[in-house]
Short mmCIF file of N, CA and C in Angstrom, two decimals:
data_model
loop_
_atom_site.label_atom_id
_atom_site.label_comp_id
_atom_site.label_asym_id
_atom_site.label_seq_id
_atom_site.Cartn_x
_atom_site.Cartn_y
_atom_site.Cartn_z
N UNK A 1 149.73 286.95 12.70
CA UNK A 1 149.92 287.43 11.34
C UNK A 1 149.27 288.77 11.10
N UNK A 2 149.06 289.07 9.84
CA UNK A 2 148.50 290.36 9.45
C UNK A 2 147.08 290.56 9.95
N UNK A 3 146.30 289.49 9.98
CA UNK A 3 144.91 289.63 10.44
C UNK A 3 144.88 290.07 11.90
N UNK A 4 145.82 289.56 12.71
CA UNK A 4 145.89 289.98 14.13
C UNK A 4 146.21 291.47 14.23
N UNK A 5 147.16 291.92 13.40
CA UNK A 5 147.53 293.35 13.38
C UNK A 5 146.30 294.19 13.01
N UNK A 6 145.61 293.77 11.95
CA UNK A 6 144.43 294.52 11.49
C UNK A 6 143.32 294.51 12.56
N UNK A 7 143.15 293.37 13.23
CA UNK A 7 142.14 293.26 14.29
C UNK A 7 142.45 294.24 15.42
N UNK A 8 143.75 294.32 15.79
CA UNK A 8 144.15 295.25 16.85
C UNK A 8 143.87 296.70 16.45
N UNK A 9 144.18 297.04 15.19
CA UNK A 9 143.94 298.40 14.71
C UNK A 9 142.44 298.71 14.76
N UNK A 10 141.62 297.76 14.28
CA UNK A 10 140.15 297.97 14.28
C UNK A 10 139.64 298.14 15.71
N UNK A 11 140.10 297.29 16.61
CA UNK A 11 139.67 297.35 18.01
C UNK A 11 140.09 298.69 18.62
N UNK A 12 141.34 299.08 18.37
CA UNK A 12 141.86 300.34 18.90
C UNK A 12 141.10 301.55 18.39
N UNK A 13 140.60 301.46 17.15
CA UNK A 13 139.87 302.60 16.57
C UNK A 13 138.35 302.40 16.65
N UNK A 14 137.93 301.38 17.40
CA UNK A 14 136.50 301.07 17.58
C UNK A 14 135.77 300.94 16.23
N UNK A 15 136.42 300.25 15.27
CA UNK A 15 135.81 300.02 13.96
C UNK A 15 135.11 298.66 13.96
N UNK A 16 133.91 298.63 13.45
CA UNK A 16 133.24 297.33 13.27
C UNK A 16 133.79 296.70 12.00
N UNK A 17 133.97 295.39 12.02
CA UNK A 17 134.55 294.70 10.86
C UNK A 17 134.08 293.26 10.83
N UNK A 18 134.22 292.63 9.67
CA UNK A 18 133.99 291.19 9.59
C UNK A 18 135.36 290.54 9.40
N UNK A 19 135.52 289.36 9.95
CA UNK A 19 136.80 288.64 9.84
C UNK A 19 137.14 288.42 8.36
N UNK A 20 136.12 288.13 7.56
CA UNK A 20 136.34 287.88 6.13
C UNK A 20 136.94 289.12 5.45
N UNK A 21 136.45 290.32 5.81
CA UNK A 21 136.99 291.55 5.24
C UNK A 21 138.47 291.70 5.58
N UNK A 22 138.81 291.43 6.85
CA UNK A 22 140.22 291.55 7.26
C UNK A 22 141.08 290.51 6.55
N UNK A 23 140.54 289.31 6.34
CA UNK A 23 141.28 288.29 5.58
C UNK A 23 141.52 288.75 4.14
N UNK A 24 140.52 289.39 3.54
CA UNK A 24 140.66 289.88 2.17
C UNK A 24 141.75 290.96 2.10
N UNK A 25 141.75 291.85 3.08
CA UNK A 25 142.75 292.93 3.11
C UNK A 25 144.15 292.32 3.30
N UNK A 26 144.26 291.39 4.25
CA UNK A 26 145.56 290.75 4.52
C UNK A 26 146.09 290.05 3.27
N UNK A 27 145.22 289.32 2.57
CA UNK A 27 145.70 288.58 1.41
C UNK A 27 146.00 289.49 0.22
N UNK A 28 145.46 290.71 0.24
CA UNK A 28 145.75 291.66 -0.85
C UNK A 28 147.02 292.46 -0.60
N UNK A 29 147.62 292.30 0.58
CA UNK A 29 148.74 293.17 0.94
C UNK A 29 150.11 292.52 0.73
N UNK A 30 150.13 291.34 0.13
CA UNK A 30 151.39 290.65 -0.19
C UNK A 30 152.35 290.56 1.00
N UNK A 31 151.81 290.31 2.19
CA UNK A 31 152.66 290.09 3.36
C UNK A 31 153.18 291.35 4.03
N UNK A 32 152.83 292.53 3.52
CA UNK A 32 153.34 293.79 4.08
C UNK A 32 152.33 294.38 5.06
N UNK A 33 152.76 294.55 6.31
CA UNK A 33 151.89 295.15 7.33
C UNK A 33 151.53 296.58 6.95
N UNK A 34 152.51 297.32 6.43
CA UNK A 34 152.25 298.72 6.05
C UNK A 34 151.17 298.78 4.97
N UNK A 35 151.28 297.92 3.95
CA UNK A 35 150.27 297.88 2.88
C UNK A 35 148.92 297.50 3.45
N UNK A 36 148.90 296.50 4.33
CA UNK A 36 147.64 296.05 4.93
C UNK A 36 146.95 297.18 5.69
N UNK A 37 147.72 297.94 6.47
CA UNK A 37 147.15 299.05 7.25
C UNK A 37 146.66 300.16 6.31
N UNK A 38 147.42 300.43 5.24
CA UNK A 38 146.98 301.42 4.25
C UNK A 38 145.66 301.00 3.61
N UNK A 39 145.55 299.72 3.24
CA UNK A 39 144.31 299.22 2.64
C UNK A 39 143.16 299.29 3.65
N UNK A 40 143.46 298.97 4.91
CA UNK A 40 142.45 299.04 5.96
C UNK A 40 141.94 300.48 6.08
N UNK A 41 142.85 301.45 6.07
CA UNK A 41 142.45 302.86 6.16
C UNK A 41 141.61 303.26 4.95
N UNK A 42 142.01 302.78 3.78
CA UNK A 42 141.26 303.06 2.55
C UNK A 42 139.83 302.55 2.69
N UNK A 43 139.69 301.34 3.21
CA UNK A 43 138.36 300.73 3.34
C UNK A 43 137.57 301.36 4.48
N UNK A 44 138.22 301.60 5.61
CA UNK A 44 137.48 302.09 6.78
C UNK A 44 137.00 303.52 6.60
N UNK A 45 137.64 304.25 5.69
CA UNK A 45 137.21 305.61 5.41
C UNK A 45 135.92 305.68 4.62
N UNK A 46 135.53 304.57 4.04
CA UNK A 46 134.32 304.53 3.22
C UNK A 46 133.17 303.99 4.03
N UNK A 47 132.00 304.52 3.76
CA UNK A 47 130.81 304.02 4.45
C UNK A 47 129.93 303.30 3.44
N UNK A 48 129.25 302.27 3.91
CA UNK A 48 128.32 301.52 3.06
C UNK A 48 126.98 301.55 3.79
N UNK A 49 126.05 302.34 3.29
CA UNK A 49 124.76 302.46 3.95
C UNK A 49 124.90 302.99 5.37
N UNK A 50 125.85 303.93 5.57
CA UNK A 50 126.03 304.53 6.89
C UNK A 50 126.86 303.69 7.85
N UNK A 51 127.14 302.45 7.50
CA UNK A 51 127.94 301.57 8.36
C UNK A 51 129.37 301.54 7.86
N UNK A 52 130.28 301.19 8.74
CA UNK A 52 131.67 301.01 8.32
C UNK A 52 131.71 299.94 7.24
N UNK A 53 132.38 300.24 6.15
CA UNK A 53 132.42 299.33 5.01
C UNK A 53 133.07 297.98 5.35
N UNK A 54 133.85 297.94 6.43
CA UNK A 54 134.53 296.69 6.80
C UNK A 54 133.56 295.57 7.18
N UNK A 55 132.29 295.92 7.36
CA UNK A 55 131.27 294.91 7.64
C UNK A 55 130.75 294.28 6.34
N UNK A 56 131.03 294.91 5.22
CA UNK A 56 130.46 294.52 3.93
C UNK A 56 131.56 293.97 3.00
N UNK A 57 131.69 292.65 2.95
CA UNK A 57 132.79 292.06 2.17
C UNK A 57 132.67 292.37 0.68
N UNK A 58 131.44 292.51 0.18
CA UNK A 58 131.28 292.84 -1.24
C UNK A 58 131.93 294.20 -1.52
N UNK A 59 131.65 295.18 -0.64
CA UNK A 59 132.17 296.53 -0.82
C UNK A 59 133.69 296.55 -0.66
N UNK A 60 134.20 295.79 0.31
CA UNK A 60 135.66 295.71 0.50
C UNK A 60 136.29 295.11 -0.76
N UNK A 61 135.67 294.08 -1.30
CA UNK A 61 136.17 293.45 -2.53
C UNK A 61 136.25 294.44 -3.67
N UNK A 62 135.25 295.33 -3.78
CA UNK A 62 135.26 296.33 -4.85
C UNK A 62 136.41 297.31 -4.65
N UNK A 63 136.62 297.75 -3.42
CA UNK A 63 137.71 298.69 -3.15
C UNK A 63 139.06 298.04 -3.45
N UNK A 64 139.21 296.79 -3.04
CA UNK A 64 140.48 296.09 -3.23
C UNK A 64 140.65 295.62 -4.67
N UNK A 65 139.56 295.66 -5.44
CA UNK A 65 139.64 295.17 -6.81
C UNK A 65 139.71 293.67 -6.87
N UNK A 66 139.19 293.01 -5.82
CA UNK A 66 139.16 291.55 -5.83
C UNK A 66 137.72 291.10 -5.69
N UNK A 67 137.49 289.87 -6.00
CA UNK A 67 136.14 289.33 -5.88
C UNK A 67 135.90 288.91 -4.44
N UNK A 68 134.64 288.78 -4.08
CA UNK A 68 134.30 288.33 -2.74
C UNK A 68 134.21 286.81 -2.72
N UNK A 69 134.15 286.27 -1.53
CA UNK A 69 134.00 284.82 -1.38
C UNK A 69 132.70 284.36 -2.05
N UNK A 70 131.65 285.18 -1.95
CA UNK A 70 130.39 284.76 -2.58
C UNK A 70 130.51 284.70 -4.10
N UNK A 71 131.33 285.60 -4.70
CA UNK A 71 131.58 285.52 -6.15
C UNK A 71 132.28 284.21 -6.49
N UNK A 72 133.29 283.87 -5.69
CA UNK A 72 134.05 282.63 -5.94
C UNK A 72 133.16 281.41 -5.74
N UNK A 73 132.29 281.47 -4.74
CA UNK A 73 131.38 280.35 -4.48
C UNK A 73 130.45 280.16 -5.68
N UNK A 74 129.92 281.28 -6.18
CA UNK A 74 129.01 281.21 -7.33
C UNK A 74 129.75 280.66 -8.56
N UNK A 75 130.97 281.12 -8.81
CA UNK A 75 131.74 280.63 -9.96
C UNK A 75 131.97 279.13 -9.84
N UNK A 76 132.35 278.68 -8.66
CA UNK A 76 132.59 277.25 -8.43
C UNK A 76 131.32 276.44 -8.66
N UNK A 77 130.21 276.96 -8.16
CA UNK A 77 128.91 276.28 -8.34
C UNK A 77 128.57 276.17 -9.82
N UNK A 78 128.72 277.27 -10.55
CA UNK A 78 128.38 277.28 -11.98
C UNK A 78 129.26 276.30 -12.76
N UNK A 79 130.55 276.27 -12.44
CA UNK A 79 131.45 275.34 -13.12
C UNK A 79 131.03 273.89 -12.82
N UNK A 80 130.78 273.60 -11.55
CA UNK A 80 130.40 272.24 -11.15
C UNK A 80 129.07 271.81 -11.77
N UNK A 81 128.19 272.77 -12.01
CA UNK A 81 126.89 272.46 -12.64
C UNK A 81 126.98 272.50 -14.17
N UNK A 82 128.19 272.70 -14.69
CA UNK A 82 128.44 272.72 -16.13
C UNK A 82 127.64 273.79 -16.86
N UNK A 83 127.44 274.93 -16.21
CA UNK A 83 126.70 276.04 -16.82
C UNK A 83 127.71 276.93 -17.54
N UNK A 84 128.01 276.55 -18.78
CA UNK A 84 129.06 277.20 -19.55
C UNK A 84 128.85 278.71 -19.70
N UNK A 85 127.67 279.10 -20.18
CA UNK A 85 127.40 280.50 -20.47
C UNK A 85 127.47 281.36 -19.20
N UNK A 86 126.83 280.90 -18.14
CA UNK A 86 126.84 281.66 -16.88
C UNK A 86 128.25 281.72 -16.29
N UNK A 87 129.00 280.64 -16.40
CA UNK A 87 130.38 280.61 -15.89
C UNK A 87 131.23 281.63 -16.62
N UNK A 88 131.12 281.65 -17.95
CA UNK A 88 131.91 282.59 -18.75
C UNK A 88 131.50 284.03 -18.42
N UNK A 89 130.21 284.29 -18.29
CA UNK A 89 129.73 285.65 -17.98
C UNK A 89 130.27 286.13 -16.63
N UNK A 90 130.18 285.27 -15.61
CA UNK A 90 130.65 285.67 -14.29
C UNK A 90 132.16 285.87 -14.30
N UNK A 91 132.89 284.96 -14.91
CA UNK A 91 134.35 285.09 -14.97
C UNK A 91 134.75 286.39 -15.68
N UNK A 92 134.10 286.67 -16.81
CA UNK A 92 134.39 287.91 -17.55
C UNK A 92 134.13 289.14 -16.67
N UNK A 93 133.02 289.12 -15.96
CA UNK A 93 132.66 290.23 -15.10
C UNK A 93 133.70 290.43 -13.99
N UNK A 94 134.13 289.33 -13.37
CA UNK A 94 135.13 289.42 -12.30
C UNK A 94 136.46 289.94 -12.84
N UNK A 95 136.86 289.46 -14.01
CA UNK A 95 138.12 289.91 -14.60
C UNK A 95 138.05 291.39 -14.99
N UNK A 96 136.91 291.82 -15.48
CA UNK A 96 136.74 293.21 -15.90
C UNK A 96 136.77 294.14 -14.68
N UNK A 97 136.10 293.74 -13.59
CA UNK A 97 136.05 294.57 -12.38
C UNK A 97 137.38 294.62 -11.65
N UNK A 98 138.20 293.59 -11.84
CA UNK A 98 139.43 293.46 -11.06
C UNK A 98 140.51 294.44 -11.52
N UNK A 99 141.18 295.05 -10.53
CA UNK A 99 142.29 295.94 -10.87
C UNK A 99 143.53 295.12 -11.23
N UNK A 100 143.57 293.86 -10.82
CA UNK A 100 144.72 292.99 -11.08
C UNK A 100 144.22 291.57 -11.35
N UNK A 101 143.95 291.25 -12.64
CA UNK A 101 143.39 289.94 -12.97
C UNK A 101 144.25 288.76 -12.50
N UNK A 102 145.57 288.91 -12.54
CA UNK A 102 146.45 287.84 -12.08
C UNK A 102 146.22 287.58 -10.59
N UNK A 103 146.09 288.66 -9.83
CA UNK A 103 145.82 288.57 -8.40
C UNK A 103 144.45 287.91 -8.16
N UNK A 104 143.47 288.26 -8.98
CA UNK A 104 142.13 287.67 -8.87
C UNK A 104 142.20 286.15 -9.03
N UNK A 105 142.90 285.69 -10.05
CA UNK A 105 143.01 284.24 -10.29
C UNK A 105 143.79 283.58 -9.14
N UNK A 106 144.81 284.26 -8.62
CA UNK A 106 145.53 283.72 -7.46
C UNK A 106 144.62 283.61 -6.24
N UNK A 107 143.76 284.59 -6.04
CA UNK A 107 142.81 284.55 -4.91
C UNK A 107 141.83 283.39 -5.10
N UNK A 108 141.40 283.19 -6.35
CA UNK A 108 140.49 282.07 -6.62
C UNK A 108 141.21 280.74 -6.36
N UNK A 109 142.49 280.70 -6.71
CA UNK A 109 143.28 279.48 -6.44
C UNK A 109 143.32 279.21 -4.93
N UNK A 110 143.51 280.28 -4.12
CA UNK A 110 143.49 280.12 -2.66
C UNK A 110 142.14 279.61 -2.18
N UNK A 111 141.07 280.15 -2.76
CA UNK A 111 139.72 279.75 -2.39
C UNK A 111 139.51 278.25 -2.68
N UNK A 112 139.92 277.82 -3.87
CA UNK A 112 139.77 276.40 -4.25
C UNK A 112 140.62 275.52 -3.33
N UNK A 113 141.83 275.97 -3.00
CA UNK A 113 142.69 275.21 -2.08
C UNK A 113 142.01 275.03 -0.73
N UNK A 114 141.38 276.10 -0.22
CA UNK A 114 140.66 276.01 1.06
C UNK A 114 139.52 275.00 0.97
N UNK A 115 138.81 274.99 -0.16
CA UNK A 115 137.72 274.02 -0.34
C UNK A 115 138.26 272.59 -0.35
N UNK A 116 139.38 272.38 -1.01
CA UNK A 116 139.97 271.03 -1.07
C UNK A 116 140.38 270.59 0.34
N UNK A 117 140.99 271.49 1.10
CA UNK A 117 141.38 271.16 2.48
C UNK A 117 140.14 270.83 3.30
N UNK A 118 139.10 271.64 3.17
CA UNK A 118 137.85 271.39 3.89
C UNK A 118 137.28 270.02 3.51
N UNK A 119 137.31 269.73 2.21
CA UNK A 119 136.77 268.45 1.70
C UNK A 119 137.53 267.28 2.33
N UNK A 120 138.85 267.39 2.43
CA UNK A 120 139.67 266.32 3.00
C UNK A 120 139.41 266.18 4.51
N UNK A 121 139.35 267.32 5.21
CA UNK A 121 139.18 267.29 6.65
C UNK A 121 137.77 266.94 7.09
N UNK A 122 136.78 267.36 6.31
CA UNK A 122 135.40 267.15 6.72
C UNK A 122 134.49 267.19 5.50
N UNK A 123 134.40 266.07 4.81
CA UNK A 123 133.64 266.00 3.55
C UNK A 123 132.20 266.49 3.73
N UNK A 124 131.61 266.24 4.89
CA UNK A 124 130.22 266.63 5.13
C UNK A 124 130.03 268.14 5.10
N UNK A 125 131.10 268.89 5.42
CA UNK A 125 131.00 270.34 5.45
C UNK A 125 131.34 271.01 4.12
N UNK A 126 131.68 270.21 3.11
CA UNK A 126 132.03 270.78 1.80
C UNK A 126 130.97 270.35 0.79
N UNK A 127 130.30 271.32 0.19
CA UNK A 127 129.20 271.00 -0.73
C UNK A 127 129.68 270.51 -2.10
N UNK A 128 130.97 270.70 -2.41
CA UNK A 128 131.47 270.34 -3.73
C UNK A 128 132.17 268.98 -3.71
N UNK A 129 132.02 268.23 -4.80
CA UNK A 129 132.68 266.91 -4.91
C UNK A 129 134.19 267.10 -5.05
N UNK A 130 134.93 266.21 -4.40
CA UNK A 130 136.38 266.28 -4.44
C UNK A 130 136.94 266.23 -5.84
N UNK A 131 136.40 265.33 -6.67
CA UNK A 131 136.89 265.17 -8.04
C UNK A 131 136.71 266.47 -8.83
N UNK A 132 135.55 267.11 -8.65
CA UNK A 132 135.28 268.37 -9.37
C UNK A 132 136.23 269.47 -8.89
N UNK A 133 136.50 269.50 -7.59
CA UNK A 133 137.41 270.51 -7.06
C UNK A 133 138.82 270.31 -7.62
N UNK A 134 139.22 269.06 -7.79
CA UNK A 134 140.55 268.79 -8.35
C UNK A 134 140.64 269.25 -9.81
N UNK A 135 139.55 269.08 -10.56
CA UNK A 135 139.51 269.54 -11.95
C UNK A 135 139.63 271.07 -11.98
N UNK A 136 138.91 271.75 -11.08
CA UNK A 136 138.97 273.22 -11.02
C UNK A 136 140.38 273.67 -10.60
N UNK A 137 140.96 272.97 -9.63
CA UNK A 137 142.32 273.31 -9.17
C UNK A 137 143.31 273.19 -10.33
N UNK A 138 143.17 272.13 -11.11
CA UNK A 138 144.02 271.92 -12.27
C UNK A 138 143.83 273.07 -13.28
N UNK A 139 142.59 273.46 -13.48
CA UNK A 139 142.25 274.56 -14.40
C UNK A 139 142.94 275.86 -13.96
N UNK A 140 142.81 276.19 -12.68
CA UNK A 140 143.39 277.43 -12.16
C UNK A 140 144.91 277.41 -12.27
N UNK A 141 145.50 276.27 -11.99
CA UNK A 141 146.96 276.12 -12.10
C UNK A 141 147.40 276.36 -13.54
N UNK A 142 146.67 275.80 -14.49
CA UNK A 142 147.00 276.00 -15.91
C UNK A 142 146.87 277.47 -16.32
N UNK A 143 145.84 278.15 -15.82
CA UNK A 143 145.67 279.57 -16.13
C UNK A 143 146.90 280.34 -15.66
N UNK A 144 147.30 280.11 -14.41
CA UNK A 144 148.43 280.84 -13.84
C UNK A 144 149.74 280.52 -14.56
N UNK A 145 149.91 279.24 -14.95
CA UNK A 145 151.12 278.85 -15.69
C UNK A 145 151.16 279.56 -17.05
N UNK A 146 150.04 279.48 -17.78
CA UNK A 146 149.98 280.07 -19.12
C UNK A 146 150.11 281.59 -19.08
N UNK A 147 149.58 282.21 -18.03
CA UNK A 147 149.61 283.67 -17.96
C UNK A 147 151.04 284.20 -17.96
N UNK A 148 151.96 283.44 -17.37
CA UNK A 148 153.36 283.88 -17.33
C UNK A 148 153.92 284.06 -18.75
N UNK A 149 153.45 283.25 -19.69
CA UNK A 149 154.00 283.33 -21.05
C UNK A 149 153.07 284.01 -22.05
N UNK A 150 151.77 283.90 -21.87
CA UNK A 150 150.85 284.37 -22.91
C UNK A 150 150.21 285.74 -22.66
N UNK A 151 150.17 286.20 -21.41
CA UNK A 151 149.69 287.54 -21.05
C UNK A 151 148.20 287.84 -21.20
N UNK A 152 147.45 287.15 -22.05
CA UNK A 152 146.03 287.49 -22.17
C UNK A 152 145.21 286.65 -21.22
N UNK A 153 145.07 287.14 -19.99
CA UNK A 153 144.46 286.32 -18.95
C UNK A 153 142.98 286.06 -19.20
N UNK A 154 142.29 286.97 -19.88
CA UNK A 154 140.85 286.76 -20.12
C UNK A 154 140.64 285.54 -21.02
N UNK A 155 141.35 285.50 -22.14
CA UNK A 155 141.21 284.37 -23.06
C UNK A 155 141.68 283.06 -22.41
N UNK A 156 142.83 283.12 -21.77
CA UNK A 156 143.38 281.93 -21.12
C UNK A 156 142.41 281.39 -20.07
N UNK A 157 141.86 282.29 -19.27
CA UNK A 157 140.96 281.90 -18.19
C UNK A 157 139.70 281.23 -18.74
N UNK A 158 139.11 281.86 -19.74
CA UNK A 158 137.88 281.30 -20.33
C UNK A 158 138.15 279.95 -20.98
N UNK A 159 139.25 279.88 -21.72
CA UNK A 159 139.61 278.64 -22.41
C UNK A 159 139.79 277.48 -21.41
N UNK A 160 140.58 277.72 -20.35
CA UNK A 160 140.82 276.65 -19.38
C UNK A 160 139.56 276.32 -18.58
N UNK A 161 138.73 277.31 -18.30
CA UNK A 161 137.51 277.04 -17.56
C UNK A 161 136.57 276.16 -18.39
N UNK A 162 136.46 276.43 -19.67
CA UNK A 162 135.60 275.61 -20.53
C UNK A 162 136.14 274.17 -20.63
N UNK A 163 137.46 274.02 -20.70
CA UNK A 163 138.05 272.68 -20.69
C UNK A 163 137.72 271.95 -19.38
N UNK A 164 137.77 272.69 -18.27
CA UNK A 164 137.46 272.10 -16.95
C UNK A 164 136.01 271.64 -16.92
N UNK A 165 135.10 272.48 -17.44
CA UNK A 165 133.68 272.11 -17.46
C UNK A 165 133.48 270.83 -18.26
N UNK A 166 134.21 270.67 -19.36
CA UNK A 166 134.10 269.45 -20.16
C UNK A 166 134.55 268.22 -19.37
N UNK A 167 135.54 268.39 -18.45
CA UNK A 167 136.06 267.25 -17.68
C UNK A 167 135.17 266.89 -16.49
N UNK A 168 134.35 267.85 -16.07
CA UNK A 168 133.50 267.62 -14.87
C UNK A 168 132.33 266.72 -15.21
#
């Protein structure tokens, strides 16, 4: 897939990278190899503390306008711990920083799906309860459904997240 293409390009150009960064680039390119390579060039041209930015998933996330896995992990943790205020603050911050809020919520949906798969395959390796993950998955699905008709993703996202916290 696209990650293999990106890995070959990085190897060919002797670029240091993290697999997570390449996954973020691949998932931001909507299946297009040309877009993925353009995004890779955009990221690899930037340095973070003198190192190739591809080693720094936070920095790659900023360039791509998407959140990092650690942001998604923190959001999931806050929701599961029923920390309403912190959850709303983090979600607002992620939506504000994102160049494409709909894409951000889709990426979070992918993240939650991966957690659910991990939970099913190996419960010991997943720190989140299955029931809570299902509530979050339902919440994200509702956000994406409502966004098609209502357009205000910030309000929709906060509203559904607070409902999810009440169910957890």
